CSV table of C-alpha atoms and ligand atoms in Angstrom, one decimal:
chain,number,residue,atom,x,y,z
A,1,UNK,CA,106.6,74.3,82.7
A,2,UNK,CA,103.7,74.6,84.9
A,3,UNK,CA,101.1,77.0,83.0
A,4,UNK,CA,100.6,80.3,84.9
A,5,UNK,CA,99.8,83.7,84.9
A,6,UNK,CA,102.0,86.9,85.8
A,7,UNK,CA,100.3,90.5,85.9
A,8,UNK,CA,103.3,93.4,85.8
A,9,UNK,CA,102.1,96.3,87.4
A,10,UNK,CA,101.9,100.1,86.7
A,11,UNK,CA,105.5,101.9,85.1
A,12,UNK,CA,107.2,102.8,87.8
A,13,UNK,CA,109.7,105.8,88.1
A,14,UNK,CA,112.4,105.5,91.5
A,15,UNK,CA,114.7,108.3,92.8
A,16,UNK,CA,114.9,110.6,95.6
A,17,UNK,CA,112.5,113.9,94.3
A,18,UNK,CA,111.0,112.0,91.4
A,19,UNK,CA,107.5,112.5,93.0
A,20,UNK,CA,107.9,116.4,91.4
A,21,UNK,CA,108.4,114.8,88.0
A,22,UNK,CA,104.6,113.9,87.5
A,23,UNK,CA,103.8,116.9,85.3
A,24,UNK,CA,105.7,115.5,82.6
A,25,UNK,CA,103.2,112.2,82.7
A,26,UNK,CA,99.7,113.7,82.6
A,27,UNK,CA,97.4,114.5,80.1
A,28,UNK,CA,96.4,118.1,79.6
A,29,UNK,CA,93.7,119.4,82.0
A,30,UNK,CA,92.6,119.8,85.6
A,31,UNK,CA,94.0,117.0,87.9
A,32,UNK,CA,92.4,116.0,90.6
A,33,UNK,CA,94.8,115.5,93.8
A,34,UNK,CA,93.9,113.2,96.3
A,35,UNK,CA,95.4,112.3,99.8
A,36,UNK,CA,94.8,113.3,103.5
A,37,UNK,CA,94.7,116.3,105.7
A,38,UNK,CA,97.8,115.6,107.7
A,39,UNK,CA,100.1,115.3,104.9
A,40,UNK,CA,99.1,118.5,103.4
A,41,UNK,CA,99.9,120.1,106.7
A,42,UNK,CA,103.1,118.6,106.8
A,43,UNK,CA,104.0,120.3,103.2
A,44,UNK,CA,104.8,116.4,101.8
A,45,UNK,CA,101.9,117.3,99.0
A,46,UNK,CA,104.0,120.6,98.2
A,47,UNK,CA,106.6,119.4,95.6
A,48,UNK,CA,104.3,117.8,93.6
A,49,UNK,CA,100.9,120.1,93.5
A,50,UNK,CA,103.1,122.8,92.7
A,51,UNK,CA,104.8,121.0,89.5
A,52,UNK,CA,101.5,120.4,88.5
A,53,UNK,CA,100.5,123.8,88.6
A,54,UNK,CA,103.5,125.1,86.7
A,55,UNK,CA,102.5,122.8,83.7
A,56,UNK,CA,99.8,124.9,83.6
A,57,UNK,CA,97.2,122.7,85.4
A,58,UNK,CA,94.2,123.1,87.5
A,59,UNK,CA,94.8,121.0,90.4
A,60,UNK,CA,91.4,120.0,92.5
A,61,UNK,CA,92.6,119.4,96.0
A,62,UNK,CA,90.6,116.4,97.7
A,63,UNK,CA,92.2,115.8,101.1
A,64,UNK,CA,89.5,114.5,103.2
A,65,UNK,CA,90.8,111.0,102.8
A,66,UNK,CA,90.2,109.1,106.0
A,67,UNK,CA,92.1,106.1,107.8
A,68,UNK,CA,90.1,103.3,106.3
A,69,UNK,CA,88.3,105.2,103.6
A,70,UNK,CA,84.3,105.3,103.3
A,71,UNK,CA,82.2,104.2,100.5
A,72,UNK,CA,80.6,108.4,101.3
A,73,UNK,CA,84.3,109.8,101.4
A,74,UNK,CA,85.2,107.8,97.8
A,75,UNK,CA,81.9,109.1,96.5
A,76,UNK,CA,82.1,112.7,97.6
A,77,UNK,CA,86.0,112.3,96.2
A,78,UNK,CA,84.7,111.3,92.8
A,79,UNK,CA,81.9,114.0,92.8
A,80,UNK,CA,84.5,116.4,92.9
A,81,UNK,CA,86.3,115.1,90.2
A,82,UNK,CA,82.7,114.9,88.0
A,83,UNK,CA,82.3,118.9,89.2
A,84,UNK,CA,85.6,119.9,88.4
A,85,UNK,CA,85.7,117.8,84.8
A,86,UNK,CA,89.4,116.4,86.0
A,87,UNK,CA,90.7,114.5,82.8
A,88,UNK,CA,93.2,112.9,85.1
A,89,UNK,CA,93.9,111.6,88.8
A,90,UNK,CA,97.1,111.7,91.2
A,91,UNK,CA,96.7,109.3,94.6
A,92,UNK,CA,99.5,110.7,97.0
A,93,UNK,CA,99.6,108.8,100.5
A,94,UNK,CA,99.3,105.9,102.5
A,95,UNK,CA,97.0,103.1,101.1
A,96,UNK,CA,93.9,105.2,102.1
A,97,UNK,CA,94.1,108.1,99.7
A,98,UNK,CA,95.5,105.4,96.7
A,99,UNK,CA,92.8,103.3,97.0
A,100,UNK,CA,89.8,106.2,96.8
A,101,UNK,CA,92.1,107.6,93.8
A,102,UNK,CA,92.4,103.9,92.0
A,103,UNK,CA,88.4,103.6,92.4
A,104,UNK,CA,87.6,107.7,91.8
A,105,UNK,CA,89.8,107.2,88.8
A,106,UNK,CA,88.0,104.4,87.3
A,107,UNK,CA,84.5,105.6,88.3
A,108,UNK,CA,85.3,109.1,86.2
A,109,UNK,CA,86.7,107.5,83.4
A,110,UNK,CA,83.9,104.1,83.3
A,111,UNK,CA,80.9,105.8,84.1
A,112,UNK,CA,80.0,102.4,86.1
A,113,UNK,CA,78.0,102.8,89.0
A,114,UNK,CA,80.0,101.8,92.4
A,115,UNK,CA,77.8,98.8,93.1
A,116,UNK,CA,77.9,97.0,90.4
A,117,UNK,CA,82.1,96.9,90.8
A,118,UNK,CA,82.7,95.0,93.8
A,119,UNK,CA,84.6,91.8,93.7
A,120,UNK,CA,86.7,90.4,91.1
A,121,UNK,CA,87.4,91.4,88.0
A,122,UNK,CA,83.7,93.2,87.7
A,123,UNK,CA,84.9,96.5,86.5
A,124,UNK,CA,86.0,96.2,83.2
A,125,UNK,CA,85.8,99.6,81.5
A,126,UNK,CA,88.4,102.6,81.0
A,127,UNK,CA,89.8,104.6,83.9
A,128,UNK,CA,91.3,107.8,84.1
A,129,UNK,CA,95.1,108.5,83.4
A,130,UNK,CA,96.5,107.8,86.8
A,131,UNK,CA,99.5,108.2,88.8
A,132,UNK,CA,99.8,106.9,92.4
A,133,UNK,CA,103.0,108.3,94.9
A,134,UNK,CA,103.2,106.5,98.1
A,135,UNK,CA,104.2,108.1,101.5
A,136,UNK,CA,104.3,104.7,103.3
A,137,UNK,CA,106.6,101.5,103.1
A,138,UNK,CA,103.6,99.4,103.6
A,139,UNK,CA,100.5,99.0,102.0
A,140,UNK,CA,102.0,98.2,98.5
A,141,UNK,CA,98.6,99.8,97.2
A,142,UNK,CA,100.3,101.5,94.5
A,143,UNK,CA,101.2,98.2,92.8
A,144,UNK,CA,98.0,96.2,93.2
A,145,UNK,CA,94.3,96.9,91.5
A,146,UNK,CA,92.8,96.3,94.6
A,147,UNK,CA,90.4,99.0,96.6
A,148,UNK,CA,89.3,98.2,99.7
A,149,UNK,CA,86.8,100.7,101.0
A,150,UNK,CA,84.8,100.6,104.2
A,151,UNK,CA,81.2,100.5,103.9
A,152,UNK,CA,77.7,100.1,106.1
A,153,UNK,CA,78.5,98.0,109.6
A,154,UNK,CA,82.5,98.7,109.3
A,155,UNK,CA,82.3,95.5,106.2
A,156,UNK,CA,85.0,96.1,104.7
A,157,UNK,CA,84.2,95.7,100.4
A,158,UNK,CA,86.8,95.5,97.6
A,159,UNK,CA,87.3,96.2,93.7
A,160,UNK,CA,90.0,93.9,92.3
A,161,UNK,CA,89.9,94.4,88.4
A,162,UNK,CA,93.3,95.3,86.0
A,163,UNK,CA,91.3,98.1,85.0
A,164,UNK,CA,92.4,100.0,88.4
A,165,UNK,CA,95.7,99.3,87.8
A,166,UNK,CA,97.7,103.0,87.8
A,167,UNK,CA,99.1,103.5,84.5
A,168,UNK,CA,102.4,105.2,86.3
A,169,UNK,CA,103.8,105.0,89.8
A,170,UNK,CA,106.3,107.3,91.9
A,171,UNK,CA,108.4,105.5,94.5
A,172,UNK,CA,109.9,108.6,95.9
A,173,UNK,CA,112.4,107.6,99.3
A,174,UNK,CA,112.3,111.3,100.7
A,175,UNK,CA,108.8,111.3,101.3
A,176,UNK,CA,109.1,108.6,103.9
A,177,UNK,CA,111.9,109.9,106.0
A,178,UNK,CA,109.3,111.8,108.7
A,179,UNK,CA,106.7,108.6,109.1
A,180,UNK,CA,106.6,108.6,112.9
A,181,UNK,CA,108.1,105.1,114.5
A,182,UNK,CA,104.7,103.3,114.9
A,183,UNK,CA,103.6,103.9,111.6
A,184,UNK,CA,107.2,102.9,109.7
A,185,UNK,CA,106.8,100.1,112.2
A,186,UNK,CA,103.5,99.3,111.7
A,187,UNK,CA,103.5,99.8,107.5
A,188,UNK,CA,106.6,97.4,107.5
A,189,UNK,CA,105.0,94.7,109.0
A,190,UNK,CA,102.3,94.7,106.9
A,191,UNK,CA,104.4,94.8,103.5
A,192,UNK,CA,106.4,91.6,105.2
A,193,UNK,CA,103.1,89.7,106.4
A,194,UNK,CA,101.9,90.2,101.8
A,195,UNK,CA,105.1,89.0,101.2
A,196,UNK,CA,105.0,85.6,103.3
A,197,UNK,CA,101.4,85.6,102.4
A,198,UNK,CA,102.2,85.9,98.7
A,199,UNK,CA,104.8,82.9,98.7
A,200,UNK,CA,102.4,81.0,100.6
A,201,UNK,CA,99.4,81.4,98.5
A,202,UNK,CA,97.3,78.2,98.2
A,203,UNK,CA,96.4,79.8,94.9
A,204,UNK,CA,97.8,81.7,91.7
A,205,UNK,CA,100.9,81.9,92.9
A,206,UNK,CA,104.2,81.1,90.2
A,207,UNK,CA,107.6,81.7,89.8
A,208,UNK,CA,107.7,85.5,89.2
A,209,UNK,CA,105.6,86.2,92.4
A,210,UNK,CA,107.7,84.1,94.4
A,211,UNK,CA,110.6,86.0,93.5
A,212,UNK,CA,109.3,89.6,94.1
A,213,UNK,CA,107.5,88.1,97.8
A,214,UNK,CA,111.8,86.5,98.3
A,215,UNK,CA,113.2,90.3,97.3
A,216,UNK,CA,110.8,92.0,99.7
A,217,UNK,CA,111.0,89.7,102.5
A,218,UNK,CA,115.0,90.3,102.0
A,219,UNK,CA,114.9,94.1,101.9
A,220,UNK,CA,111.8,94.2,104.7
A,221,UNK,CA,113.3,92.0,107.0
A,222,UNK,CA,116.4,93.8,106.6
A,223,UNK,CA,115.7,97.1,106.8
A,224,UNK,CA,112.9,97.9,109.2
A,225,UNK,CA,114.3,98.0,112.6
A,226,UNK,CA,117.0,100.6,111.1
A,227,UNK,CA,114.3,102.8,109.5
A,228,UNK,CA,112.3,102.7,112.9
A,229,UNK,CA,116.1,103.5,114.7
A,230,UNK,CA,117.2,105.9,111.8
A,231,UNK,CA,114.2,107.7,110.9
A,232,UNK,CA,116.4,110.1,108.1
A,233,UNK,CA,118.6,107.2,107.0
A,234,UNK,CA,117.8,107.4,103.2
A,235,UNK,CA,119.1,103.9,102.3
A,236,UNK,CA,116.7,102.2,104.7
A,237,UNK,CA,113.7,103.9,103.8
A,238,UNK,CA,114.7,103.2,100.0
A,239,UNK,CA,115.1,99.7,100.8
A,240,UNK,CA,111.8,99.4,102.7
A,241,UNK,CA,110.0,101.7,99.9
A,242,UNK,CA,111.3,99.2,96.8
A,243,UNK,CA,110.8,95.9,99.0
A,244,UNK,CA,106.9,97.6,100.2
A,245,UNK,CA,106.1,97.3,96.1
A,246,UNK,CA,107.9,94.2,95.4
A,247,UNK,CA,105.4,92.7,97.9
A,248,UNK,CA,102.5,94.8,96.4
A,249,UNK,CA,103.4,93.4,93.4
A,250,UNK,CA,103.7,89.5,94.2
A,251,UNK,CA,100.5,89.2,96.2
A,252,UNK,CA,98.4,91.5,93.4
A,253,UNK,CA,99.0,87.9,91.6
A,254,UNK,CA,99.4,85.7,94.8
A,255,UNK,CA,96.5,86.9,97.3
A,256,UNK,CA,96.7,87.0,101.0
A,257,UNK,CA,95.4,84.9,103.0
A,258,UNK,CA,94.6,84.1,106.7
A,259,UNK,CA,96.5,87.0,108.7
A,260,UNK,CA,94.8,89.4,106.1
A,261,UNK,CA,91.5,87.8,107.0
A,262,UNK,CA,91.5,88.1,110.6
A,263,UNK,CA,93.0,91.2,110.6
A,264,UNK,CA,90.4,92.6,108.7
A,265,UNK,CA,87.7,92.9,111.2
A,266,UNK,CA,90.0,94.3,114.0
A,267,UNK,CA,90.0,97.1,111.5
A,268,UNK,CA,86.7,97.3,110.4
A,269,UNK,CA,85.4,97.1,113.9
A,270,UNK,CA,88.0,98.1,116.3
A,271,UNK,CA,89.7,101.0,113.5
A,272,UNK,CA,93.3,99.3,114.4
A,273,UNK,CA,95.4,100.6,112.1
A,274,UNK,CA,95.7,97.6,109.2
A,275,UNK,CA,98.9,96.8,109.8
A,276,UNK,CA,98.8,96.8,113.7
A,277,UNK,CA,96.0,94.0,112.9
A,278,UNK,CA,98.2,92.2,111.2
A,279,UNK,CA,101.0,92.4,113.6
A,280,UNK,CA,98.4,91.0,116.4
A,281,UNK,CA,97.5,88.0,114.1
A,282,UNK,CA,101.1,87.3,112.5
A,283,UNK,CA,102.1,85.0,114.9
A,284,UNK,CA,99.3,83.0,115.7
A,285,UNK,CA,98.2,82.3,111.7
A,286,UNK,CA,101.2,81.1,111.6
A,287,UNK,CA,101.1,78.4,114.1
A,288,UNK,CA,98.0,77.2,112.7
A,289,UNK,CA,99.6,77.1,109.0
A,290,UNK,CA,102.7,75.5,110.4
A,291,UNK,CA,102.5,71.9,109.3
A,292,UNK,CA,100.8,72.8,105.8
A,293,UNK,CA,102.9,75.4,104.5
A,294,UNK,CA,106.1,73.8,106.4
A,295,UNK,CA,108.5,73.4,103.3
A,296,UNK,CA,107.7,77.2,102.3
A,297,UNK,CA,108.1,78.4,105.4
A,298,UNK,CA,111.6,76.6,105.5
A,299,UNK,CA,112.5,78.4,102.3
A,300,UNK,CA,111.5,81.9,103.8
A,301,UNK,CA,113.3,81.1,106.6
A,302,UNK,CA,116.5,81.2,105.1
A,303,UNK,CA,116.1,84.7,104.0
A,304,UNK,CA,115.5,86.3,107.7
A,305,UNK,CA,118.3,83.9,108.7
A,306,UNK,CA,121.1,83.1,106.6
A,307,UNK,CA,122.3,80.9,109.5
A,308,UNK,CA,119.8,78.5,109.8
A,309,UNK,CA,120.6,76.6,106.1
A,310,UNK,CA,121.7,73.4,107.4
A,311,UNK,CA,118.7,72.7,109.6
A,312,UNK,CA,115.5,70.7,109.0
A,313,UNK,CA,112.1,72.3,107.6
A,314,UNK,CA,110.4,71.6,110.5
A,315,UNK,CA,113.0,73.8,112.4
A,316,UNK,CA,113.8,76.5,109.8
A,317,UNK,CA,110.0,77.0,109.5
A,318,UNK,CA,110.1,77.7,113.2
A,319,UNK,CA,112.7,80.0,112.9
A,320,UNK,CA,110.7,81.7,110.3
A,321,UNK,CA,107.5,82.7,113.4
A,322,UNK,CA,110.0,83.0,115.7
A,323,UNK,CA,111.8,86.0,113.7
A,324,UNK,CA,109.1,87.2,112.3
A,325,UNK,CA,107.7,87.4,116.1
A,326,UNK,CA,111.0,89.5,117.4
A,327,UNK,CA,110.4,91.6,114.6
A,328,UNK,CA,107.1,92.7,115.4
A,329,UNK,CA,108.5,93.2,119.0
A,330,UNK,CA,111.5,95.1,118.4
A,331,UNK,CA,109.5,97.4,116.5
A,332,UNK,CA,108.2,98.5,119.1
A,333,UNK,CA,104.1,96.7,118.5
A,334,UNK,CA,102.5,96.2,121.4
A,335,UNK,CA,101.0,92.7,120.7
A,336,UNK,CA,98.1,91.3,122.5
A,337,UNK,CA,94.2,92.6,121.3
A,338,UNK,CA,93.9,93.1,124.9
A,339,UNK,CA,96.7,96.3,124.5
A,340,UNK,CA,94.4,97.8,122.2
A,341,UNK,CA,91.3,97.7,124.6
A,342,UNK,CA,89.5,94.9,122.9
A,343,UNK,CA,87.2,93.2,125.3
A,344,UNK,CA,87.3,89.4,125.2
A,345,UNK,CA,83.9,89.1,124.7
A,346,UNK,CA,84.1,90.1,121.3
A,347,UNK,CA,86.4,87.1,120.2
A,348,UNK,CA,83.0,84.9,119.0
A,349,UNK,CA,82.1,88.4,117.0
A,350,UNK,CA,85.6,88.5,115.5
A,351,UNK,CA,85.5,85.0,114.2
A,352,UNK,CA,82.2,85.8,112.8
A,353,UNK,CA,83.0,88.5,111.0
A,354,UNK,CA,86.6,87.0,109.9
A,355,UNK,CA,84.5,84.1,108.3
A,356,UNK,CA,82.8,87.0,105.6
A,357,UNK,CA,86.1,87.3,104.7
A,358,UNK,CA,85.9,84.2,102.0
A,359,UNK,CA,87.9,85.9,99.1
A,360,UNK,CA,91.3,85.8,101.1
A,361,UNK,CA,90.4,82.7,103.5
A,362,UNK,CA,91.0,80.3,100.1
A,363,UNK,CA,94.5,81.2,99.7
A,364,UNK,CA,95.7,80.3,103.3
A,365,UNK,CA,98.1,77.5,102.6
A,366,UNK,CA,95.1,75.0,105.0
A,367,UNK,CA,91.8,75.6,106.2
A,368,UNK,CA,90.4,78.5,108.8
A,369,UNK,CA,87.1,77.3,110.5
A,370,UNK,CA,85.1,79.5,112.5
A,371,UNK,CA,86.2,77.7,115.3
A,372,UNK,CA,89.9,78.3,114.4
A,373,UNK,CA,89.4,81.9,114.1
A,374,UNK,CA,87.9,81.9,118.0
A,375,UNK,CA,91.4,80.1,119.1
A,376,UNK,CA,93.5,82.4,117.0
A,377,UNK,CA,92.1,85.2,118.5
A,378,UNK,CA,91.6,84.0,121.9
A,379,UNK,CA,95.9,83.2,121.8
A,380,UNK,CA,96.1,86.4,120.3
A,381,UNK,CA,94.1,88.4,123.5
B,1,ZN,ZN1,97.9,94.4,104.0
């Protein structure tokens, strides 16, 4: 056997209304609560806040949880866990809130000072008890240790350590059923681009991860055009939920790579939603990878298109963009950078600021000069 190394992630708890089963879970105290404005306003924070306060707990209410979360916004989040003396933290949302509740939680519980942390494996001390619930099928956020946070000049930094790892997470399907079509659409692209990603890591990646990125590429693929067609159907939005942290959890072991690094700075720069950026660069990373990661994108292929078995790699891996491509179009994406107002002057910027992006260029399956990255986004404009 080939030596390798798996990382499970947080106990996970599945079911229609588990999200109001936290209570049980948490250590005694005040409980810091953290997520975003329009979900409390939609009454999705409701269930949950109040089982907390029927076991008898403070809850500390931090909803100022941004769209690409600030390095002030994660700080502000964890001085009002230090003010409040929380002993434990909930992350309820998309990937925004979940990541400033993975990295408010470790900050409270470490001590460590935010800029010593960035990077790999840096943070190494004791976090807060910590339970994360997401409201999208997308970012997988609740399954990795990664934090991404936004910081000076729209860079993008990140804390990737075990230690941020949530000791318990809640995939409840009911919380998804009112995501508005672009954002289902938008989510689920994203959680299919970590699973291809993930089973096309140059590095770290093994059998386990390869089976989790397979799963979720089955149930994404599957299932996202009816939950952006069905908002309410339950079985869809489980599907998409359970295949969202099957991918979470295959690339927190096999990293993304190129689409993730080019999409970056449309975020960063442009505020595109993340995985609208990845929608834009899908395609055209995956022309450029074509000929190195052929054979995997043959396998891939097979699971978006049952049909195409008896064919050549060099054809199934085609298949694989092309559905992939009608996928993101169906949903209802518009494509080009150009839809999104981004001047094509600012391709030469792009590639520039794509190229800081060194942690996730080393597992694209071949290499992404600077030059690449102008041609990728020029096709994409
Ligand atoms: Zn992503």
């Amino acid at each position: 056997m080939r030596s390798f190394t798996f990382h499970p992630g947080p106990r996970l708890i599945a079911g229609d209304g588990e999200a109001a089963s936290i209570a049980d879970r948490l250590p005694p105290g005040p409980c810091l609560f953290v997520t975003d404005q329009s979900l409390v306003a939609l009454g999705l924070t409701d269930s949950c806040r109040e089982a907390l306060e029927a076991s008898g707990r403070e809850t500390v209410l931090f909803e100022r949880v941004e769209a690409d979360p600030s390095k002030d916004t994660l700080l502000a989040c964890t001085e009002a866990g230090r003010a409040a003396g929380v002993t434990s933290v909930v992350g309820f949302g998309g990937g925004s809130p979940m990541d400033v509740a993975k990295l408010t939680a470790y900050l409270l519980g470490s001590g460590d000072e935010l800029d010593d942390i960035w990077g790999v494996e840096k943070a190494t001390g004791q976090k807060l008890p910590l339970i994360l619930i997401p409201t999208t099928a997308g970012t997988g956020s609740e399954a990795t240790p990664i934090s991404v946070i936004t910081c000076e000049g729209g860079v993008k930094l990140a804390v990737n350590a075990r230690a941020l790892t949530a000791d318990w997470t809640v995939l409840d399907p009911g919380l998804t059923v009112g995501l508005p079509r672009h954002v289902t659409a938008a989510t689920g692209i994203d959680a299919i681009v970590h699973a291809v990603e993930a089973y096309t890591s140059a590095r770290l990646k093994n059998p386990i991860s390869d089976a989790l990125a397979q799963e979720a590429l089955r149930l994404l693929s599957g299932n996202l055009l009816t939950a952006c067609n069905e908002p309410g159907n339950i079985d869809a939005r489980s599907a998409m939920l359970l295949g969202a942290h099957l991918a979470g959890l295959a690339f927190s072991n096999a990293p993304v790579a190129g689409v993730h690094a080019l999409a970056y700075p449309l975020g960063g720069i442009h505020h595109l939603p993340h995985g609208v950026s990845n929608a834009l660069m899908l395609r055209h990373v995956m022309a450029h990878n074509l000929e190195s990661a052929r054979e995997l994108y043959a396998e891939l292929a097979e699971i978006v298109e049952p049909d195409c078995a008896g064919q050549g790699s060099q054809a199934r891996a085609a298949v694989l963009v092309d559905r992939l491509d009608k996928l993101v179009t169906n949903s209802g994406i518009a494509t080009r950078l150009r839809d999104y107002d981004i001047p094509a002057d600012d391709v030469p910027m792009l590639a520039r600021e794509a190229m800081r992006q060194e942690r996730l260029l080393v597992n694209n399956p071949c290499p992404i000069s600077e030059e690449d990255a102008r041609r990728l986004y020029k096709a994409a404009w």
